[in-house]
Coordinates of C-alpha atoms in Angstrom, one line a residue:
Chain A
M1 CA -0.1 -0.1 0.1
P2 CA 1.4 3.5 -0.8
G3 CA 2.7 5.6 1.9
E4 CA 1.6 9.3 2.8
S5 CA 4.6 10.6 0.9
D6 CA 3.2 9.2 -2.4
F7 CA -0.1 11.2 -1.7
I8 CA 1.7 14.3 -0.8
N9 CA 4.0 14.0 -3.8
W10 CA 0.8 13.5 -6.0
I11 CA -0.8 16.4 -4.4
R12 CA 2.2 18.6 -5.3
T13 CA 1.8 17.7 -8.9
Q14 CA -1.7 19.2 -8.7
Q15 CA -0.7 22.4 -7.2
R16 CA -1.4 25.6 -9.1
S17 CA 1.2 28.3 -8.8
G18 CA 0.0 31.9 -8.4
Q19 CA 1.6 35.2 -7.8
N20 CA 0.5 35.3 -4.0
I21 CA 1.4 31.8 -3.2
I22 CA 5.3 31.9 -2.5
L23 CA 5.6 28.5 -1.1
P24 CA 2.9 25.8 -1.6
A25 CA 2.2 22.5 0.0
G26 CA 5.3 20.2 1.0
D27 CA 7.1 22.3 3.4
D28 CA 6.4 22.8 7.1
L29 CA 4.0 25.5 6.3
A30 CA 2.8 27.3 3.3
I31 CA 3.8 31.0 2.7
L32 CA 1.4 33.4 1.2
R33 CA 1.9 37.1 0.1
W34 CA -0.8 38.6 2.2
S35 CA 0.0 42.4 1.9
S36 CA 2.9 44.9 1.4
D37 CA 3.5 44.6 5.0
D38 CA 4.3 40.9 5.9
L39 CA 3.9 37.5 4.7
L40 CA 1.1 35.1 6.0
V41 CA 2.6 31.7 6.9
A42 CA -0.1 29.1 7.3
G43 CA -0.3 25.4 8.1
V44 CA -2.2 22.6 10.0
D45 CA -1.3 19.5 12.0
Q46 CA -3.6 16.8 13.6
V47 CA -3.2 14.2 16.3
L48 CA -5.4 11.4 16.2
D49 CA -6.1 8.9 19.4
G50 CA -4.1 5.7 19.0
V51 CA -1.6 7.2 16.4
H52 CA -0.1 10.2 18.0
F53 CA -1.4 10.2 21.5
D54 CA -3.2 7.4 23.5
S55 CA -6.4 8.8 25.3
S56 CA -6.1 5.9 27.8
K57 CA -2.9 7.1 28.9
H58 CA -2.5 10.9 28.3
T59 CA -4.6 13.5 29.9
P60 CA -6.8 15.8 27.7
R61 CA -4.6 18.7 28.9
S62 CA -1.5 17.1 27.6
I63 CA -3.3 16.1 24.2
G64 CA -4.4 19.6 23.7
Q65 CA -0.8 20.9 24.5
K66 CA 0.9 18.3 22.2
V67 CA -1.3 19.4 19.1
M68 CA -0.8 23.2 19.6
N69 CA 3.1 22.4 20.1
R70 CA 3.3 20.3 16.9
N71 CA 2.0 23.5 15.1
L72 CA 4.2 25.9 17.0
S73 CA 7.1 23.6 16.2
D74 CA 6.2 24.0 12.3
C75 CA 6.6 27.7 13.0
A76 CA 10.0 27.2 14.6
A77 CA 11.0 25.2 11.5
M78 CA 10.5 28.2 9.4
A79 CA 11.8 30.7 11.8
C80 CA 8.3 32.5 11.9
L81 CA 6.2 33.9 14.8
P82 CA 2.9 32.4 15.7
V83 CA 0.1 34.8 15.7
A84 CA -3.2 33.0 15.9
A85 CA -4.7 29.3 15.6
L86 CA -8.1 27.5 14.9
A87 CA -8.9 24.3 16.6
T88 CA -11.1 21.6 15.2
V89 CA -12.1 18.6 17.2
A90 CA -14.0 15.6 16.5
L91 CA -15.1 14.5 20.1
P92 CA -15.8 10.9 21.1
A93 CA -19.8 10.5 21.9
N94 CA -18.9 9.6 25.3
C95 CA -16.7 12.8 26.1
N96 CA -18.2 15.1 28.6
L97 CA -17.9 18.8 28.7
S98 CA -14.9 18.9 31.4
Y99 CA -12.8 16.8 29.0
A100 CA -13.5 19.1 26.3
K101 CA -12.7 22.0 28.4
E102 CA -9.3 20.3 29.4
L103 CA -8.4 19.9 25.6
Y104 CA -8.9 23.5 25.0
L105 CA -7.0 24.5 28.3
G106 CA -4.3 22.3 26.9
L107 CA -4.2 24.1 23.7
K108 CA -4.2 27.4 25.5
S109 CA -1.6 26.5 27.9
A110 CA 0.8 25.7 24.9
A111 CA -0.3 28.9 23.0
D112 CA -0.1 31.5 25.7
P113 CA 3.7 31.7 26.2
F114 CA 4.1 32.4 22.5
D115 CA 1.2 35.1 22.6
C116 CA -0.7 33.1 20.0
A117 CA -4.6 33.6 20.5
I118 CA -6.9 30.9 19.7
I119 CA -9.5 32.6 17.3
G120 CA -11.9 30.1 16.6
G121 CA -12.6 26.5 15.4
D122 CA -15.1 23.8 14.9
T123 CA -16.6 21.2 17.2
A124 CA -18.3 18.0 16.4
S125 CA -19.0 14.7 18.0
W126 CA -19.1 11.2 16.8
P127 CA -19.0 7.7 18.1
H128 CA -15.2 7.2 17.3
P129 CA -11.9 8.3 18.9
L130 CA -10.7 11.7 19.3
A131 CA -9.3 13.7 16.1
F132 CA -7.8 17.0 16.9
T133 CA -6.5 19.4 14.4
V134 CA -5.0 22.9 14.8
T135 CA -4.4 25.6 12.1
I136 CA -1.6 27.9 12.8
L137 CA -1.3 31.4 11.4
A138 CA 2.0 33.1 11.6
R139 CA 4.0 36.1 10.5
S140 CA 7.6 36.3 9.0
A141 CA 8.0 39.3 11.3
G142 CA 11.2 40.5 9.9
I143 CA 12.7 37.2 9.4
Q144 CA 12.7 35.7 5.8
P145 CA 11.2 32.3 6.4
I146 CA 13.7 29.4 6.2
T147 CA 12.4 26.5 3.9
R148 CA 13.7 23.1 3.1
R149 CA 14.9 24.1 -0.3
H150 CA 18.4 25.8 -0.2
A151 CA 20.8 23.5 1.4
R152 CA 24.1 23.5 -0.7
P153 CA 26.9 21.1 -0.8
G154 CA 29.5 21.9 1.8
D155 CA 26.9 23.3 4.1
A156 CA 27.2 21.9 7.6
I157 CA 24.2 20.0 9.3
Y158 CA 23.1 21.0 13.0
V159 CA 20.5 20.0 15.3
T160 CA 19.5 21.7 18.6
G161 CA 19.5 19.1 20.9
P162 CA 19.9 15.2 21.8
L163 CA 17.7 12.7 20.1
G164 CA 15.9 9.5 20.5
G165 CA 13.5 7.7 22.5
S166 CA 11.0 10.5 22.8
I167 CA 8.1 7.7 23.0
L168 CA 9.1 7.4 26.6
G169 CA 7.5 10.9 27.2
R170 CA 9.1 13.6 25.5
H171 CA 6.7 13.3 22.4
M172 CA 3.9 14.8 24.6
T173 CA 6.1 17.3 26.7
F174 CA 8.5 19.0 24.2
S175 CA 8.9 22.6 24.0
P176 CA 8.6 24.3 20.5
R177 CA 12.1 25.9 19.5
I178 CA 10.5 29.3 18.4
H179 CA 12.7 31.5 20.1
E180 CA 15.9 29.3 19.3
A181 CA 15.0 29.3 15.6
R182 CA 14.5 33.0 15.3
D183 CA 17.9 33.6 17.1
L184 CA 19.6 31.2 14.9
A185 CA 18.1 32.6 11.6
T186 CA 19.1 36.0 13.0
R187 CA 22.7 35.3 13.8
F188 CA 24.0 32.7 11.1
P189 CA 23.5 32.0 7.4
L190 CA 20.8 29.3 7.7
T191 CA 20.2 27.7 4.2
A192 CA 17.5 25.0 5.2
M193 CA 15.4 23.9 8.3
I194 CA 12.9 21.3 9.5
D195 CA 11.7 20.2 12.8
L196 CA 12.3 16.8 13.8
S197 CA 9.0 15.1 13.8
D198 CA 9.6 12.0 11.5
G199 CA 13.0 11.4 12.9
L200 CA 16.4 12.6 11.8
S201 CA 17.1 10.1 9.0
R202 CA 13.5 11.0 7.2
D203 CA 13.5 14.7 8.0
L204 CA 17.3 15.1 6.7
A205 CA 16.0 13.3 3.5
H206 CA 13.2 15.8 3.1
I207 CA 15.7 18.6 3.1
C208 CA 18.0 16.8 0.6
Q209 CA 15.3 15.9 -1.8
Q210 CA 13.8 19.5 -1.8
S211 CA 17.2 20.9 -2.1
G212 CA 18.5 18.5 -4.6
V213 CA 21.6 17.6 -2.5
G214 CA 22.9 14.6 -0.5
A215 CA 24.1 14.3 3.0
I216 CA 26.9 12.6 5.4
V217 CA 25.9 12.2 8.9
E218 CA 28.7 11.5 11.3
S219 CA 27.9 8.9 13.7
S220 CA 30.2 10.0 16.4
L221 CA 28.5 13.5 16.4
V222 CA 24.9 12.5 16.7
P223 CA 23.9 13.8 20.1
I224 CA 22.1 10.7 21.9
H225 CA 19.3 11.6 24.5
P226 CA 19.3 9.7 27.6
D227 CA 15.9 8.4 26.7
A228 CA 17.4 6.7 23.7
I229 CA 19.9 4.9 26.0
E230 CA 16.8 3.9 28.3
L231 CA 14.8 2.6 25.3
S232 CA 17.8 0.7 24.2
R233 CA 18.0 -1.3 27.5
Q234 CA 14.3 -2.3 26.9
D235 CA 14.6 -3.2 23.1
H236 CA 18.2 -3.9 22.7
R237 CA 18.5 -1.7 19.7
P238 CA 21.6 0.6 19.8
P239 CA 20.9 4.0 21.1
L240 CA 22.3 5.6 17.9
Q241 CA 19.6 3.7 16.0
H242 CA 17.0 5.5 18.3
A243 CA 18.7 8.8 17.7
L244 CA 18.9 8.6 14.0
H245 CA 15.5 7.2 13.3
D246 CA 12.9 7.7 16.2
G247 CA 10.6 10.5 15.5
E248 CA 8.9 13.3 17.4
D249 CA 12.0 14.8 18.9
Y250 CA 11.0 18.3 17.9
E251 CA 14.4 19.7 18.0
L252 CA 15.4 21.7 14.9
L253 CA 17.4 20.3 12.0
F254 CA 19.3 22.8 9.7
T255 CA 22.1 23.5 7.4
C256 CA 24.1 26.3 7.5
S257 CA 26.7 27.9 5.0
G258 CA 28.9 29.3 7.7
P259 CA 30.1 28.2 11.3
C260 CA 27.2 28.2 14.0
D261 CA 28.4 27.9 17.6
S262 CA 24.8 27.5 19.1
A263 CA 23.9 24.2 17.9
I264 CA 25.4 20.7 17.7
R265 CA 27.0 19.9 14.2
I266 CA 26.3 16.4 12.8
G267 CA 27.4 16.2 9.4
R268 CA 27.6 17.9 6.1
I269 CA 25.8 18.5 2.7
T270 CA 27.2 16.9 -0.1
A271 CA 26.6 17.0 -4.0
G272 CA 24.5 14.2 -5.6
Q273 CA 21.8 12.4 -3.9
G274 CA 21.1 10.1 -0.7
L275 CA 22.1 10.0 2.8
Q276 CA 25.3 8.3 4.2
L277 CA 26.5 7.6 7.7
Q278 CA 30.3 8.1 8.5
T279 CA 31.2 5.4 11.2
D280 CA 34.6 3.8 12.2
Q281 CA 34.1 1.4 9.4
G282 CA 33.8 4.0 6.8
L283 CA 30.7 5.4 4.8
Q284 CA 27.7 3.3 4.8
P285 CA 24.2 4.4 3.2
L286 CA 21.8 5.7 5.8
P287 CA 18.2 4.6 5.1
S288 CA 15.3 6.8 6.1
L289 CA 13.5 4.6 8.6
G290 CA 11.6 7.3 10.4
W291 CA 8.0 7.6 10.9
Q292 CA 5.9 7.2 7.8
H293 CA 1.9 6.8 7.9
S294 CA 0.6 4.2 5.6
I295 CA -2.4 4.9 3.6
Chain B
M1 CA -25.1 15.9 28.4
P2 CA -24.4 19.5 27.2
G3 CA -24.6 20.4 23.5
E4 CA -22.0 21.9 21.4
S5 CA -23.1 25.5 21.9
D6 CA -22.4 25.1 25.9
F7 CA -18.7 24.3 24.9
I8 CA -18.5 27.0 22.4
N9 CA -20.1 29.4 24.9
W10 CA -17.5 28.4 27.6
I11 CA -14.8 29.0 24.8
R12 CA -15.9 32.5 24.4
T13 CA -15.5 33.1 27.9
Q14 CA -11.8 32.1 27.6
Q15 CA -11.1 34.3 24.5
R16 CA -8.6 37.1 25.0
S17 CA -9.1 40.3 23.3
G18 CA -6.3 41.9 21.5
Q19 CA -5.8 44.8 19.2
N20 CA -5.2 42.7 16.1
I21 CA -8.2 40.4 16.9
I22 CA -11.2 42.1 15.5
L23 CA -13.7 39.3 15.9
P24 CA -12.9 36.0 17.9
A25 CA -14.4 32.7 18.0
G26 CA -18.2 32.5 17.7
D27 CA -18.8 33.9 14.2
D28 CA -18.7 31.9 10.9
L29 CA -15.2 33.0 10.7
A30 CA -12.7 35.0 12.7
I31 CA -11.3 38.3 11.6
L32 CA -7.7 39.5 12.2
R33 CA -6.0 42.8 11.2
W34 CA -3.2 41.3 9.4
S35 CA -1.6 44.4 7.5
S36 CA -2.5 47.9 6.7
D37 CA -3.9 46.7 3.4
D38 CA -6.6 44.0 4.2
L39 CA -8.2 41.9 7.1
L40 CA -7.4 38.3 7.2
V41 CA -10.6 36.3 7.7
A42 CA -10.1 32.7 8.7
G43 CA -11.9 29.7 9.8
V44 CA -12.3 25.9 9.6
D45 CA -15.1 23.3 9.2
Q46 CA -14.8 19.6 9.4
V47 CA -17.0 16.7 8.1
L48 CA -17.2 13.2 9.6
D49 CA -18.2 10.1 8.4
G50 CA -21.6 9.2 9.7
V51 CA -22.3 12.7 10.8
H52 CA -21.9 15.0 7.8
F53 CA -21.7 12.3 5.0
D54 CA -21.8 8.7 4.6
S55 CA -18.8 7.0 3.0
S56 CA -20.8 3.9 2.1
K57 CA -23.4 6.1 -0.1
H58 CA -21.3 9.3 -1.1
T59 CA -18.3 9.3 -3.3
P60 CA -15.1 10.7 -2.2
R61 CA -15.3 13.5 -4.8
S62 CA -18.5 14.6 -3.3
I63 CA -17.3 14.3 0.4
G64 CA -14.1 16.6 -0.9
Q65 CA -16.5 19.0 -2.4
K66 CA -18.9 19.2 0.6
V67 CA -16.1 20.1 3.0
M68 CA -14.7 22.7 0.7
N69 CA -18.1 24.1 -0.1
R70 CA -19.0 24.3 3.7
N71 CA -15.9 26.6 4.1
L72 CA -16.6 28.7 1.1
S73 CA -20.3 29.0 2.4
D74 CA -18.7 30.4 5.8
C75 CA -16.9 33.1 3.6
A76 CA -20.2 33.8 1.8
A77 CA -21.9 34.3 5.3
M78 CA -19.3 37.3 6.0
A79 CA -19.3 38.5 2.5
C80 CA -15.7 37.8 2.2
L81 CA -13.4 36.4 -0.7
P82 CA -11.6 32.9 -0.2
V83 CA -7.9 33.0 -1.1
A84 CA -6.6 29.8 0.0
A85 CA -7.5 26.6 1.8
L86 CA -5.6 24.0 3.9
A87 CA -6.8 20.4 4.1
T88 CA -6.4 17.9 7.0
V89 CA -7.5 14.2 6.4
A90 CA -7.5 11.3 8.8
L91 CA -8.0 8.4 6.4
P92 CA -9.4 4.9 7.3
A93 CA -6.6 2.4 7.2
N94 CA -8.1 0.4 4.3
C95 CA -8.2 3.6 2.3
N96 CA -6.2 3.4 -1.0
L97 CA -4.4 6.2 -2.8
S98 CA -7.0 6.6 -5.6
Y99 CA -9.7 7.2 -2.8
A100 CA -7.4 10.0 -1.3
K101 CA -6.9 11.5 -4.8
E102 CA -10.6 11.6 -5.4
L103 CA -11.1 13.4 -2.0
Y104 CA -8.5 15.9 -3.0
L105 CA -10.0 16.3 -6.5
G106 CA -13.3 17.1 -5.0
L107 CA -11.8 19.7 -2.7
K108 CA -10.2 21.1 -5.9
S109 CA -13.3 21.2 -8.1
A110 CA -15.2 23.2 -5.4
A111 CA -12.3 25.5 -4.9
D112 CA -11.2 26.3 -8.6
P113 CA -14.3 28.3 -9.4
F114 CA -13.6 30.6 -6.7
D115 CA -9.7 31.0 -7.5
C116 CA -9.1 29.4 -4.0
A117 CA -5.8 27.7 -3.9
I118 CA -5.1 24.5 -1.9
I119 CA -1.8 25.4 -0.3
G120 CA -1.1 22.7 2.2
G121 CA -2.4 20.5 4.8
D122 CA -1.8 17.3 6.9
T123 CA -2.5 13.6 5.9
A124 CA -2.6 10.6 8.4
S125 CA -4.2 7.2 8.6
W126 CA -6.0 5.5 11.3
P127 CA -8.0 2.5 11.7
H128 CA -11.4 4.5 12.0
P129 CA -13.6 6.4 9.7
L130 CA -12.7 9.4 7.6
A131 CA -12.4 12.7 9.3
F132 CA -11.8 15.7 6.9
T133 CA -11.2 19.2 7.8
V134 CA -10.6 22.4 5.7
T135 CA -9.3 25.8 6.7
I136 CA -10.1 28.7 4.8
L137 CA -8.2 31.9 4.6
A138 CA -10.0 34.8 3.1
R139 CA -9.7 38.6 2.4
S140 CA -12.4 41.3 3.1
A141 CA -11.4 42.6 -0.3
G142 CA -13.1 46.2 -0.2
I143 CA -16.2 44.8 1.7
Q144 CA -16.5 45.2 5.5
P145 CA -17.1 41.6 6.7
I146 CA -20.9 41.2 7.7
T147 CA -21.1 39.5 11.1
R148 CA -24.0 38.3 13.4
R149 CA -23.8 41.3 15.7
H150 CA -25.5 44.2 14.3
A151 CA -29.3 43.3 13.5
R152 CA -31.5 45.9 15.0
P153 CA -35.3 46.1 15.9
G154 CA -37.1 46.9 12.7
D155 CA -34.6 45.3 10.4
A156 CA -36.2 43.1 7.7
I157 CA -34.9 39.4 7.5
Y158 CA -34.2 37.7 4.5
V159 CA -32.9 34.3 2.8
T160 CA -31.6 33.9 -0.6
G161 CA -33.6 30.7 -1.6
P162 CA -36.1 27.9 -0.5
L163 CA -35.3 25.9 2.6
G164 CA -35.9 22.2 3.8
G165 CA -35.4 18.8 2.9
S166 CA -31.7 19.2 2.1
I167 CA -31.0 15.7 3.4
L168 CA -32.5 14.2 0.3
G169 CA -29.3 15.1 -1.4
R170 CA -28.7 18.9 -1.7
H171 CA -26.5 18.9 1.4
M172 CA -23.8 17.3 -0.6
T173 CA -24.3 19.3 -3.8
F174 CA -25.1 23.0 -2.8
S175 CA -23.3 26.1 -4.3
P176 CA -21.7 28.4 -1.6
R177 CA -23.4 31.9 -2.2
I178 CA -20.3 34.0 -2.3
H179 CA -21.0 36.0 -5.2
E180 CA -24.5 36.7 -4.2
A181 CA -23.4 37.7 -0.7
R182 CA -20.8 40.1 -2.1
D183 CA -23.4 41.6 -4.3
L184 CA -26.0 42.0 -1.5
A185 CA -23.3 43.6 0.8
T186 CA -22.4 46.0 -1.9
R187 CA -26.0 47.0 -3.0
F188 CA -27.9 46.9 0.4
P189 CA -27.3 48.0 4.2
L190 CA -26.9 44.5 5.5
T191 CA -26.7 44.4 9.3
A192 CA -26.1 40.6 10.0
M193 CA -25.7 37.6 8.1
I194 CA -25.2 33.8 8.5
D195 CA -25.1 30.8 6.1
L196 CA -28.0 28.2 7.0
S197 CA -26.2 25.3 8.2
D198 CA -27.9 24.3 11.4
G199 CA -31.3 25.3 10.1
L200 CA -33.4 28.5 9.8
S201 CA -34.7 28.4 13.5
R202 CA -31.1 28.0 15.0
D203 CA -29.3 30.1 12.8
L204 CA -31.8 33.0 13.4
A205 CA -31.6 32.3 17.1
H206 CA -27.6 32.7 16.6
I207 CA -27.9 36.2 15.0
C208 CA -30.7 37.3 17.4
Q209 CA -28.5 36.0 20.7
Q210 CA -25.4 37.9 19.3
S211 CA -27.2 41.1 18.4
G212 CA -29.2 41.3 21.3
V213 CA -32.6 41.2 19.6
G214 CA -35.7 39.0 18.9
A215 CA -37.5 38.1 15.7
I216 CA -40.5 37.3 14.2
V217 CA -40.9 34.9 11.3
E218 CA -44.0 35.0 9.1
S219 CA -44.8 31.5 8.3
S220 CA -46.6 32.5 5.1
L221 CA -43.4 34.2 3.6
V222 CA -40.8 31.2 4.3
P223 CA -40.0 29.8 0.8
I224 CA -40.4 25.9 1.0
H225 CA -38.2 23.7 -1.1
P226 CA -39.6 20.9 -3.2
D227 CA -37.2 18.7 -1.3
A228 CA -39.2 19.6 1.9
I229 CA -42.3 18.6 0.3
E230 CA -41.0 15.4 -0.9
L231 CA -39.6 14.8 2.7
S232 CA -43.0 15.5 4.2
R233 CA -44.6 12.7 2.0
Q234 CA -42.2 10.5 3.4
D235 CA -42.2 11.5 7.2
H236 CA -45.7 13.4 7.5
R237 CA -44.1 16.3 9.0
P238 CA -45.4 19.4 7.4
P239 CA -43.1 21.0 4.7
L240 CA -42.9 24.2 6.9
Q241 CA -41.3 22.3 9.7
H242 CA -38.8 21.1 7.4
A243 CA -38.1 24.6 5.9
L244 CA -37.8 26.1 9.6
H245 CA -35.8 23.5 11.2
D246 CA -33.8 21.4 8.7
G247 CA -30.1 21.9 8.5
E248 CA -27.5 22.3 5.6
D249 CA -29.4 24.5 3.3
Y250 CA -26.5 26.7 2.9
E251 CA -28.6 29.5 1.7
L252 CA -27.7 32.9 3.3
L253 CA -30.0 34.4 6.1
F254 CA -29.5 38.2 6.6
T255 CA -31.2 41.1 8.1
C256 CA -31.2 44.5 6.4
S257 CA -32.0 47.9 7.6
G258 CA -33.6 49.1 4.2
P259 CA -35.5 47.4 1.3
C260 CA -33.8 44.6 -0.7
D261 CA -35.3 43.3 -3.8
S262 CA -32.7 40.7 -4.2
A263 CA -33.7 38.2 -1.8
I264 CA -36.8 36.5 0.0
R265 CA -38.2 38.5 2.9
I266 CA -39.4 36.1 5.8
G267 CA -40.0 38.4 8.7
R268 CA -38.5 41.2 11.0
I269 CA -36.1 41.8 13.8
T270 CA -37.8 42.8 17.2
A271 CA -36.7 44.4 20.5
G272 CA -36.3 42.0 23.2
Q273 CA -35.3 38.3 23.1
G274 CA -36.8 35.0 21.4
L275 CA -38.0 33.9 18.1
Q276 CA -41.6 34.0 17.1
L277 CA -43.7 32.5 14.4
Q278 CA -46.6 34.6 12.9
T279 CA -49.3 32.3 11.5
D280 CA -53.1 32.5 11.0
Q281 CA -53.5 31.8 14.5
G282 CA -51.6 34.5 15.7
L283 CA -47.9 34.6 17.3
Q284 CA -46.5 31.8 18.7
P285 CA -42.8 30.9 20.0
L286 CA -40.5 29.4 17.5
P287 CA -38.1 26.8 19.1
S288 CA -34.8 26.2 17.7
L289 CA -35.0 22.9 16.8
G290 CA -32.2 22.7 14.3
W291 CA -29.1 20.7 14.0
Q292 CA -27.1 20.5 17.4
H293 CA -24.0 18.2 18.1
S294 CA -24.5 16.7 21.6
I295 CA -20.9 16.4 23.2

């Protein structure tokens, strides 16, 4: 059965260009020219019970926080500033009002620190699990949005924090790197950026595909989160494998054409195609094993 | 169990005001001041299998058309012009790529006539029925958006077409009244407007509540759709009851402080509160029996 990326690739072929659409579907967010003053950067991200959270385990407040933070992390990925959000919720028929309020308060507690207002939405109920979607509206606010498209051979590759094992809990509790992204974009010559939601190997492949380049990741430089080590004890897969392939780290992955002392360098962009891993045994292919929905 | 409106009313109490939020949650769309040039009018609307459509009966193309047209109808309700849309879909696990493409082509076929571009979205799959959400981004484009808030005693109440019985098929195939709305807003002193999604009695109550007024509907003036008569034959409820209370007509309901010869007058706004129906037997209360999700 084809994967989500087949559908998204097909959708791209359907896109119309237009003078006000600066960047259509396929990046973290779309970019529109809304006025002479500023760009409108807009996107949407959903969480589904049993896929992105487990309603039997996670509180409604933490579910609301997660869906808002995923959208805020998309803003971070483009170094733009969130302004407003719309929330759409399909509530299970047995859900009560206090559960619904907790979902909303989760949204709000994640949005408030970034001064992002929840301006509307849509609520319905059905006899199926919770589906929760947030639309984010952002401004470029003085910083040209960083896309996935301009990584060049010779650029260094960086991440903003240690990776792997987020399934142990961090995937619900991460902090979107908006301030970090805007600081990086202001101080360093960033060429491409993405937030790590699908996993390092898959998200780096997204940048490489859209920039028409390849990459070499140095295994000794990949920062490994303590959760990756803990998870490794449980499943006996090496911590590095978790750091390379686990999803939902929500750190930033970016390329930079000059030195950057505010993040962790993990490799470099190359001419050609494909991802490789530099180890003690030499270069080997780095497959994209991260998260992909099957449809 | 409380209804959706309890949740929405509670959400309203949580809203922050802000200098750039002109109209927060509770109308058809929210209004933001985005720049010195133009307003950004934004909203979201979802359709759920078994609630808003029946995937065993309706084609994926017609489902895509419906969710887009519901959002375009929200634009009509405020007399604004759609610019771009984002699509979020939770696909059933057994859904194939061609079904997903048909959903998208349905979106596109509804959006294209209004020059509305689909600029992005989010796709995931899960082992549950289809949930499909569209976010609409619109411009005021020279016409002050018409809200639900400024109906005044003495205003006449109008609808743009015959009502009732949409469940026989029209709820999937309606045309959003965008051109009609902008024409009306240009030529006549409209004071409030909404699109008829919940049913006349409930949607008129939304206008009355948000404007702080009451209304009298004249039963002899309510235009009855042939579908309401057909449905009446099946369920033996009077056609007028279908016209007053059925949902998903997607005609416009508006109030106007002067005469309007381009729509059907059905009553008038009064001081005080509550909806009444003028019949041969005199005035009687008009309950809001239209569509309400239970949560």
